[in-house]
Amino acid sequence: MSREGVTPQSEDFSAWYNELVVQAQLVDRGPVRGTMVIRPYGYRMWELLQADLDQRIKDAGHDNACFPMFIPESYLKREAQHVEGFSPELAVVTHAGGKDLEEPLVVRPTSETVIGEYMAKWIDSHRDLPLLLNQWANVVRWEMRPRMFLRTTEFLWQEGHTAHADEDDAMRETMWALDAYTSLARDLAAMPVVAGEKTPGERFAGAVRTYTIEGMMRDGRALQAGTSHYLGTNFAKAFEIQYQDEAGKLTLAHTTSWGMSTRMIGGVIMTHGDDKGLVLPPRIAPYQVVIVPIGRKEQGEEAAAEARRLGAAIKATGIRVHVDDNRPQLSPGFKFNEWEMRGVPVRIELGKRDIEAGVATLARRLPTVEGQGKEQIPLDKLAEVLPGILDGFQSFLLDRAETFREDHTAVVDGWDAFAAQVASGWARAFHCGDGACEDDIKAETAATPRVIASDAPEETGDCVKCGRPSAYGKRVIFSRAY
């Protein structure tokens, strides 16, 4: 372990991540294998993401609802692809109330089936469309190789479910959700994700088309951070979601579903973190600024009093600030290291000499173009300049992550170059579209097709693996993934 308390990324990225989420007080391991307890610091990050996305969802005309977490097993069996896709991950209740149940109940892995049942009840006429629903919920998918935030048996998410009169309207909804996730990732998480469509082999079970946002982590792997699915009439057929059109004819609705989960927090950690710990974008940081008063006894009390006054002035501007004034037994150096570990964007150090000089020492979590290392700022100017400093740090992290992604992405045409590239980054390559060929690529390199990027130029060529003509009219991004 390094001096800062976590294994360096270069030695073992997985160990770095597993140690960091615990030491930075984001999570603790739950009592059941694969579950997690999200601690207040980690949950605050989720709340900030949730509040922003929830407002976007409501502004677009959706209503929040809440559906049961127990789903009759027969519901899932009504859409064959859906149950087949989820069957290895299902948690099933067979015994309750002291006796065996007449029908097993599935603990919600996703809600297309139960919501489809109620859409069929609530939709009669074309006037009932579109039906735009969303719920914030927990879901259960039994994981064999759990990792906190990334793959846990139980996790938090939102899931949008909508019904539409035709494919065009449903596709507009599908792409709206994809754009909302792309914007959220960039604006809040400072993650420069690539948006686009999944290959048929990577589609959501029961979907006609699946769209995704993919981010590059600092080990070069990809993380799927949000998905949006056009379900066609597959679920409408299974659950008889139909409406009477203007001519009086019964017509099947077209449905969508889309979701983003606490996995996004894992993405933030792995996109920005370093060997000292978390590096948090200001817009998702529980504390954007921490003030550490310095001094012992009377001097310490004077510094703490001034830190509290300064904290109140900063808080009044809307900045999330924390004054670390109630742990006098800990040295300033210990506190500096701790807040670096926990990723606070800006630290303010305040001692007797600073107060006498009318200044405070400001340190960013990472040096930026605007501010290299520490700098002294007049106390009466701090509240005024901090919003600009935080915005600058947010932009710096987005640019830094984008540069890293571009530096670790390459266009490749030959197999040897492809295999070398996906070992540590992303490869843009042609692919034939054959699922068996995808399987061969995965078996040899552990890489999978992550996304057919929406903004990729139109190109044709020969499959990087088998040499057959490409199927998508574009290159596909391949990578190892979480």
Coordinates of C-alpha atoms in Angstrom, one line a residue:
M1 CA 0.0 0.0 0.0
S2 CA 1.2 3.5 -0.7
R3 CA 1.7 6.2 1.9
E4 CA -1.8 7.6 1.1
G5 CA -3.4 4.3 2.0
V6 CA -4.5 2.8 -1.4
T7 CA -2.6 0.5 -3.8
P8 CA -1.3 2.6 -6.8
Q9 CA -3.4 2.3 -10.0
S10 CA -0.3 1.2 -11.9
E11 CA 0.2 -1.8 -9.6
D12 CA -3.4 -3.1 -9.4
F13 CA -6.3 -0.9 -10.6
S14 CA -8.9 -3.3 -9.3
A15 CA -7.3 -3.3 -5.8
W16 CA -7.0 0.5 -5.9
Y17 CA -10.7 0.8 -6.6
N18 CA -11.9 -1.8 -4.0
E19 CA -9.8 -0.1 -1.3
L20 CA -10.7 3.4 -2.3
V21 CA -14.5 3.1 -2.1
V22 CA -14.2 1.9 1.5
Q23 CA -11.5 4.2 2.7
A24 CA -13.1 7.2 1.2
Q25 CA -16.2 6.3 3.1
L26 CA -18.5 5.9 0.1
V27 CA -19.7 2.3 0.9
D28 CA -19.4 -0.6 3.3
R29 CA -20.0 -4.2 2.4
G30 CA -23.5 -5.4 3.1
P31 CA -24.4 -8.4 5.3
V32 CA -25.4 -10.5 2.2
R33 CA -22.8 -11.3 -0.4
G34 CA -22.8 -8.8 -3.2
T35 CA -24.8 -6.1 -1.4
M36 CA -23.5 -2.7 -0.3
V37 CA -24.3 -0.2 2.3
I38 CA -24.1 3.3 0.7
R39 CA -22.7 5.6 3.4
P40 CA -23.8 9.2 3.6
Y41 CA -20.9 10.6 1.6
G42 CA -21.6 8.2 -1.3
Y43 CA -25.3 8.6 -1.0
R44 CA -25.0 12.4 -1.3
M45 CA -23.3 11.9 -4.7
W46 CA -26.3 9.8 -5.7
E47 CA -28.7 12.4 -4.5
L48 CA -27.0 15.1 -6.6
L49 CA -27.2 13.0 -9.7
Q50 CA -30.8 12.0 -8.9
A51 CA -32.0 15.5 -8.3
D52 CA -30.6 16.7 -11.6
L53 CA -31.9 13.8 -13.7
D54 CA -35.3 13.8 -11.9
Q55 CA -35.8 17.4 -12.9
R56 CA -34.8 16.7 -16.6
I57 CA -37.3 13.8 -16.6
K58 CA -40.1 15.9 -15.2
D59 CA -39.4 18.8 -17.5
A60 CA -39.8 16.5 -20.4
G61 CA -43.3 15.6 -19.3
H62 CA -42.8 12.3 -17.4
D63 CA -44.5 11.4 -14.1
N64 CA -42.9 9.4 -11.3
A65 CA -44.7 6.3 -10.1
C66 CA -43.9 3.4 -7.9
F67 CA -44.5 -0.3 -8.8
P68 CA -44.1 -3.4 -6.6
M69 CA -40.7 -5.0 -6.2
F70 CA -42.3 -8.5 -6.2
I71 CA -43.3 -9.7 -9.7
P72 CA -45.2 -12.9 -10.4
E73 CA -42.9 -15.3 -12.2
S74 CA -45.6 -15.7 -14.9
Y75 CA -45.2 -12.1 -16.0
L76 CA -41.6 -12.6 -16.9
K77 CA -42.4 -15.8 -18.9
R78 CA -44.8 -13.9 -21.1
E79 CA -41.9 -12.3 -23.0
A80 CA -39.6 -15.2 -24.0
Q81 CA -36.4 -13.2 -24.8
H82 CA -36.8 -11.2 -21.6
V83 CA -37.0 -14.1 -19.2
E84 CA -34.2 -15.9 -21.1
G85 CA -31.9 -12.9 -20.8
F86 CA -32.5 -12.4 -17.1
S87 CA -32.9 -16.0 -15.8
P88 CA -29.3 -16.4 -14.5
E89 CA -29.7 -13.2 -12.4
L90 CA -33.1 -13.7 -10.9
A91 CA -33.8 -13.9 -7.2
V92 CA -37.0 -15.9 -6.6
V93 CA -39.2 -16.1 -3.5
T94 CA -40.9 -19.5 -3.1
H95 CA -41.7 -19.4 0.6
A96 CA -43.4 -16.7 2.6
G97 CA -45.8 -16.4 5.5
G98 CA -44.8 -19.8 6.8
K99 CA -45.9 -21.7 3.7
D100 CA -44.9 -22.3 0.1
L101 CA -46.3 -19.8 -2.4
E102 CA -48.7 -20.9 -5.1
E103 CA -46.7 -19.0 -7.6
P104 CA -43.0 -18.0 -7.2
L105 CA -42.3 -14.3 -7.0
V106 CA -39.3 -12.7 -8.7
V107 CA -37.6 -9.8 -6.9
R108 CA -37.6 -7.0 -9.4
P109 CA -34.6 -7.2 -11.8
T110 CA -36.2 -4.5 -14.0
S111 CA -39.9 -3.6 -14.4
E112 CA -40.9 -3.9 -18.1
T113 CA -43.2 -6.8 -17.3
V114 CA -45.1 -5.4 -14.3
I115 CA -45.4 -2.0 -15.8
G116 CA -46.5 -3.5 -19.1
E117 CA -49.3 -5.2 -17.2
Y118 CA -50.6 -1.9 -15.9
M119 CA -50.0 0.0 -19.1
A120 CA -52.5 -2.4 -20.7
K121 CA -55.0 -1.5 -18.0
W122 CA -54.5 2.3 -18.3
I123 CA -54.4 2.7 -22.1
D124 CA -57.6 2.6 -24.1
S125 CA -57.5 5.3 -26.6
H126 CA -54.9 7.2 -28.7
R127 CA -55.8 10.1 -26.3
D128 CA -54.0 8.2 -23.6
L129 CA -50.7 8.3 -25.5
P130 CA -47.9 8.9 -25.0
L131 CA -47.9 7.5 -21.5
L132 CA -44.6 8.7 -19.9
L133 CA -43.7 7.0 -16.6
N134 CA -40.5 6.8 -14.4
Q135 CA -39.7 5.3 -11.1
W136 CA -36.8 5.6 -8.7
A137 CA -36.3 2.1 -7.2
N138 CA -33.9 -0.6 -6.1
V139 CA -33.5 -3.8 -8.2
V140 CA -31.9 -7.2 -7.6
R141 CA -29.7 -9.1 -10.0
W142 CA -27.7 -11.9 -8.5
E143 CA -24.1 -11.2 -9.3
M144 CA -21.4 -13.9 -9.3
R145 CA -18.5 -11.4 -9.2
P146 CA -19.8 -8.3 -7.3
R147 CA -17.9 -5.0 -7.2
M148 CA -19.2 -2.0 -5.2
F149 CA -21.3 0.4 -7.4
L150 CA -20.3 -1.4 -10.6
R151 CA -22.0 -4.8 -10.1
T152 CA -23.9 -5.5 -6.9
T153 CA -26.7 -7.9 -6.1
E154 CA -28.9 -4.9 -5.2
F155 CA -28.5 -1.4 -6.6
L156 CA -30.4 1.9 -7.0
W157 CA -31.5 3.3 -10.3
Q158 CA -34.3 5.1 -12.2
E159 CA -36.2 3.3 -14.9
G160 CA -38.3 5.1 -17.4
H161 CA -41.1 3.2 -19.2
T162 CA -43.2 4.8 -21.9
A163 CA -45.8 3.8 -24.5
H164 CA -46.4 5.5 -27.8
A165 CA -48.7 5.4 -30.8
D166 CA -46.0 4.6 -33.3
E167 CA -42.3 3.8 -33.9
D168 CA -41.4 7.4 -34.8
D169 CA -42.7 8.8 -31.5
A170 CA -41.1 5.9 -29.5
M171 CA -37.8 6.4 -31.2
R172 CA -37.9 10.2 -30.3
E173 CA -38.3 9.1 -26.7
T174 CA -35.5 6.6 -26.9
M175 CA -33.1 9.2 -28.2
W176 CA -34.3 11.8 -25.8
A177 CA -33.3 9.6 -22.9
L178 CA -29.9 8.8 -24.5
D179 CA -29.3 12.6 -24.9
A180 CA -30.3 13.2 -21.3
Y181 CA -27.9 10.6 -20.0
T182 CA -25.1 12.0 -22.3
S183 CA -25.7 15.5 -21.0
L184 CA -25.9 14.4 -17.4
A185 CA -22.6 12.5 -17.6
R186 CA -20.8 15.4 -19.2
D187 CA -22.4 18.2 -17.2
L188 CA -22.3 16.7 -13.7
A189 CA -19.9 13.7 -13.7
A190 CA -17.4 15.4 -16.2
M191 CA -17.4 12.1 -18.1
P192 CA -17.0 12.5 -21.8
V193 CA -19.1 9.5 -22.8
V194 CA -19.6 8.2 -26.3
A195 CA -23.2 7.7 -27.2
G196 CA -24.6 5.3 -29.8
E197 CA -26.2 2.0 -30.6
K198 CA -25.3 -1.5 -29.3
T199 CA -24.8 -4.4 -31.7
P200 CA -27.6 -7.0 -31.8
G201 CA -25.5 -9.3 -29.6
E202 CA -25.3 -6.7 -26.9
R203 CA -29.0 -5.6 -26.9
F204 CA -31.2 -5.6 -23.9
A205 CA -33.3 -8.8 -23.6
G206 CA -36.5 -8.2 -25.6
A207 CA -35.4 -4.9 -27.2
V208 CA -35.5 -4.0 -30.9
R209 CA -32.7 -1.5 -30.5
T210 CA -30.5 -0.6 -27.5
Y211 CA -28.5 2.6 -27.2
T212 CA -25.8 3.3 -24.7
I213 CA -23.3 5.8 -23.3
E214 CA -19.8 4.4 -22.8
G215 CA -17.1 6.1 -20.7
M216 CA -13.4 5.3 -20.6
M217 CA -12.0 4.5 -17.2
R218 CA -8.4 5.3 -16.3
D219 CA -7.3 1.7 -16.9
G220 CA -8.5 2.0 -20.5
R221 CA -11.6 -0.1 -20.0
A222 CA -15.1 0.9 -20.9
L223 CA -18.1 1.4 -18.6
Q224 CA -21.7 1.3 -19.7
A225 CA -23.1 4.2 -17.8
G226 CA -26.7 4.4 -19.0
T227 CA -28.9 2.7 -21.6
S228 CA -32.1 3.5 -23.6
H229 CA -34.1 0.8 -25.4
Y230 CA -36.7 0.9 -28.2
L231 CA -38.8 -2.2 -27.4
G232 CA -41.0 -2.1 -30.5
T233 CA -44.2 -3.9 -30.0
N234 CA -42.6 -6.9 -28.3
F235 CA -43.9 -6.2 -24.8
A236 CA -47.2 -4.7 -26.2
K237 CA -47.9 -8.1 -27.8
A238 CA -47.0 -10.0 -24.6
F239 CA -49.1 -7.8 -22.4
E240 CA -51.8 -6.6 -24.9
I241 CA -50.8 -2.9 -24.6
Q242 CA -53.1 -1.6 -27.3
Y243 CA -55.2 1.5 -28.0
Q244 CA -58.1 2.5 -30.2
D245 CA -56.8 4.8 -33.0
E246 CA -58.7 7.7 -34.5
A247 CA -60.4 5.3 -37.0
G248 CA -61.5 3.0 -34.1
K249 CA -59.0 0.2 -34.9
L250 CA -57.2 -1.6 -32.1
T251 CA -53.5 -1.0 -32.5
L252 CA -50.4 -2.2 -30.6
A253 CA -48.5 0.5 -28.7
H254 CA -44.7 0.9 -29.1
T255 CA -42.8 1.0 -25.8
T256 CA -39.5 2.1 -24.5
S257 CA -37.4 1.7 -21.4
W258 CA -34.3 3.5 -20.2
G259 CA -32.2 3.5 -17.0
M260 CA -29.3 5.0 -15.1
S261 CA -28.0 3.5 -11.8
T262 CA -25.5 4.0 -9.0
R263 CA -23.0 2.5 -11.4
M264 CA -22.5 6.1 -12.5
I265 CA -20.7 6.7 -9.2
G266 CA -18.3 4.0 -10.0
G267 CA -17.7 5.7 -13.3
V268 CA -16.9 9.0 -11.6
I269 CA -14.4 7.2 -9.3
M270 CA -12.6 5.4 -12.2
T271 CA -12.7 8.3 -14.6
H272 CA -11.0 10.9 -12.4
G273 CA -9.4 9.2 -9.4
D274 CA -5.6 8.9 -8.8
D275 CA -3.2 7.3 -6.4
K276 CA -4.1 9.8 -3.6
G277 CA -7.8 8.8 -3.8
L278 CA -11.0 10.3 -5.2
V279 CA -11.0 13.3 -7.5
L280 CA -14.6 14.6 -7.6
P281 CA -16.1 17.0 -10.1
P282 CA -17.5 19.9 -8.1
R283 CA -21.1 19.4 -9.3
I284 CA -21.2 15.9 -7.8
A285 CA -19.0 16.5 -4.8
P286 CA -20.8 16.3 -1.4
Y287 CA -18.4 19.0 -0.2
Q288 CA -17.2 21.3 -2.9
V289 CA -15.0 23.2 -0.4
V290 CA -13.5 22.1 3.0
I291 CA -12.0 24.6 5.3
V292 CA -9.3 23.4 7.7
P293 CA -8.4 25.7 10.6
I294 CA -4.8 25.5 11.8
G295 CA -3.4 26.1 15.3
R296 CA -3.4 24.9 18.8
K297 CA -5.3 26.1 21.9
E298 CA -6.1 29.8 21.7
Q299 CA -4.8 30.2 18.2
G300 CA -6.7 27.1 17.1
E301 CA -9.9 28.5 18.6
E302 CA -9.4 31.8 16.9
A303 CA -8.8 30.1 13.5
A304 CA -11.8 27.8 14.0
A305 CA -14.1 30.8 14.7
E306 CA -12.8 32.6 11.6
A307 CA -13.3 29.4 9.6
R308 CA -16.9 29.1 10.7
R309 CA -17.5 32.7 9.8
L310 CA -15.9 32.2 6.4
G311 CA -17.9 28.9 5.9
A312 CA -21.2 30.7 6.5
A313 CA -20.3 33.4 3.9
I314 CA -19.4 30.7 1.4
K315 CA -22.5 28.6 2.1
A316 CA -24.6 31.7 1.5
T317 CA -23.5 31.7 -2.1
G318 CA -24.9 28.2 -2.6
I319 CA -21.6 26.3 -2.4
R320 CA -21.5 23.1 -0.4
V321 CA -18.9 23.8 2.3
H322 CA -17.6 21.9 5.3
V323 CA -15.6 23.3 8.2
D324 CA -13.4 20.7 9.8
D325 CA -13.2 22.3 13.2
N326 CA -14.3 19.5 15.6
R327 CA -11.3 17.2 15.5
P328 CA -8.5 19.0 17.3
Q329 CA -6.7 15.8 18.1
L330 CA -5.9 15.4 14.4
S331 CA -3.0 17.2 12.8
P332 CA -3.6 19.5 9.8
G333 CA -1.5 17.2 7.6
F334 CA -3.7 14.2 8.5
K335 CA -6.8 16.2 7.6
F336 CA -5.2 17.4 4.3
N337 CA -4.5 13.8 3.3
E338 CA -8.0 12.7 4.3
W339 CA -9.8 15.3 2.3
E340 CA -7.5 14.5 -0.7
M341 CA -8.5 10.9 -0.3
R342 CA -12.1 11.9 -0.3
G343 CA -11.7 14.0 -3.4
V344 CA -12.8 17.4 -2.2
P345 CA -12.2 19.8 -5.2
V346 CA -11.0 22.8 -3.1
R347 CA -9.4 22.9 0.3
I348 CA -8.9 26.2 2.3
E349 CA -6.2 26.3 5.0
L350 CA -6.6 29.0 7.6
G351 CA -4.2 29.8 10.4
K352 CA -3.3 32.7 12.7
R353 CA -0.8 34.3 10.2
D354 CA -3.3 34.0 7.4
I355 CA -6.0 35.8 9.5
E356 CA -3.5 38.5 10.4
A357 CA -2.6 39.0 6.7
G358 CA -6.3 38.9 5.7
V359 CA -5.8 35.9 3.4
A360 CA -6.5 32.1 3.2
T361 CA -4.4 29.5 1.4
L362 CA -6.4 27.7 -1.3
A363 CA -5.4 24.3 -2.7
R364 CA -7.2 22.5 -5.6
R365 CA -7.4 18.7 -5.6
L366 CA -5.4 18.8 -8.8
P367 CA -3.2 21.6 -10.3
T368 CA -5.0 23.2 -13.2
V369 CA -4.0 25.8 -15.9
E370 CA -5.7 28.5 -13.8
G371 CA -4.1 27.6 -10.6
Q372 CA -0.9 25.6 -10.1
G373 CA -0.5 24.3 -6.6
K374 CA -1.5 26.5 -3.7
E375 CA -2.4 30.2 -3.8
Q376 CA -3.3 32.8 -1.3
I377 CA -6.6 34.7 -1.8
P378 CA -7.9 37.6 0.3
L379 CA -10.5 36.5 2.8
D380 CA -13.0 39.1 1.7
K381 CA -12.7 37.9 -1.9
L382 CA -13.0 34.1 -1.3
A383 CA -16.8 33.8 -1.5
E384 CA -16.8 35.9 -4.7
V385 CA -14.1 33.9 -6.6
L386 CA -14.9 30.4 -5.5
P387 CA -17.8 29.8 -8.0
G388 CA -15.4 30.6 -10.9
I389 CA -12.7 28.4 -9.4
L390 CA -15.1 25.4 -9.0
D391 CA -16.5 25.9 -12.6
G392 CA -12.9 26.0 -13.9
F393 CA -12.1 22.7 -12.0
Q394 CA -15.2 21.1 -13.4
S395 CA -14.2 22.0 -17.0
F396 CA -10.6 21.0 -16.4
L397 CA -11.7 17.5 -15.3
L398 CA -13.9 17.0 -18.4
D399 CA -11.1 18.1 -20.7
R400 CA -8.6 15.9 -18.9
A401 CA -10.8 12.9 -19.3
E402 CA -11.5 13.6 -22.9
T403 CA -7.8 13.9 -23.7
F404 CA -7.1 10.7 -21.9
R405 CA -9.8 8.9 -23.9
E406 CA -8.5 10.2 -27.2
D407 CA -4.9 9.3 -26.3
H408 CA -6.0 5.7 -25.6
T409 CA -8.3 5.2 -28.6
A410 CA -6.9 4.1 -32.0
V411 CA -8.3 3.2 -35.4
V412 CA -7.1 -0.3 -36.2
D413 CA -7.5 -2.6 -39.2
G414 CA -5.3 -5.6 -38.5
W415 CA -5.9 -8.3 -35.9
D416 CA -2.5 -8.0 -34.2
A417 CA -3.0 -4.2 -33.8
F418 CA -6.5 -4.8 -32.6
A419 CA -5.5 -7.3 -29.9
A420 CA -2.7 -5.0 -28.7
Q421 CA -5.0 -1.9 -28.6
V422 CA -7.8 -3.5 -26.6
A423 CA -5.3 -4.6 -24.0
S424 CA -5.1 -1.1 -22.7
G425 CA -7.6 1.1 -24.5
W426 CA -10.4 1.3 -27.1
A427 CA -10.1 0.1 -30.7
R428 CA -12.3 1.6 -33.6
A429 CA -12.6 -1.3 -36.0
F430 CA -14.9 -2.8 -38.7
H431 CA -17.0 -5.7 -37.8
C432 CA -19.1 -8.2 -39.8
G433 CA -22.1 -8.1 -37.3
D434 CA -22.0 -11.9 -36.7
G435 CA -22.6 -12.8 -33.1
A436 CA -20.3 -15.9 -33.4
C437 CA -17.5 -13.6 -34.5
E438 CA -18.1 -11.3 -31.5
D439 CA -17.8 -14.4 -29.3
D440 CA -14.5 -15.3 -30.9
I441 CA -13.1 -11.8 -30.3
K442 CA -14.2 -11.9 -26.7
A443 CA -12.7 -15.4 -26.2
E444 CA -9.3 -14.3 -27.5
T445 CA -9.0 -10.7 -26.2
A446 CA -11.8 -10.3 -23.5
A447 CA -13.0 -7.3 -25.6
T448 CA -16.6 -6.8 -26.7
P449 CA -18.3 -4.3 -29.0
R450 CA -19.2 -1.4 -26.8
V451 CA -20.9 1.1 -29.1
I452 CA -21.5 2.1 -32.7
A453 CA -21.0 5.8 -32.1
S454 CA -23.7 8.1 -33.3
D455 CA -21.2 10.7 -34.4
A456 CA -18.8 8.2 -36.1
P457 CA -18.2 8.9 -39.8
E458 CA -19.8 6.5 -42.4
E459 CA -17.2 4.0 -43.5
T460 CA -17.0 0.5 -44.9
G461 CA -14.3 -2.1 -44.7
D462 CA -13.5 -5.7 -43.8
C463 CA -14.1 -7.2 -40.4
V464 CA -11.1 -7.0 -38.2
K465 CA -11.5 -10.6 -37.1
C466 CA -12.9 -12.7 -40.0
G467 CA -12.4 -10.4 -43.0
R468 CA -16.1 -10.4 -44.1
P469 CA -17.6 -7.0 -45.1
S470 CA -18.6 -4.7 -42.2
A471 CA -22.3 -4.7 -41.3
Y472 CA -22.8 -1.3 -39.8
G473 CA -21.5 1.3 -42.2
K474 CA -19.3 2.6 -39.4
R475 CA -16.4 1.4 -37.3
V476 CA -17.4 -0.1 -33.9
I477 CA -15.7 0.7 -30.6
F478 CA -14.3 -2.4 -29.0
S479 CA -12.9 -2.6 -25.5
R480 CA -12.7 -4.7 -22.4
A481 CA -15.4 -3.5 -20.1
Y482 CA -16.8 -3.5 -16.6

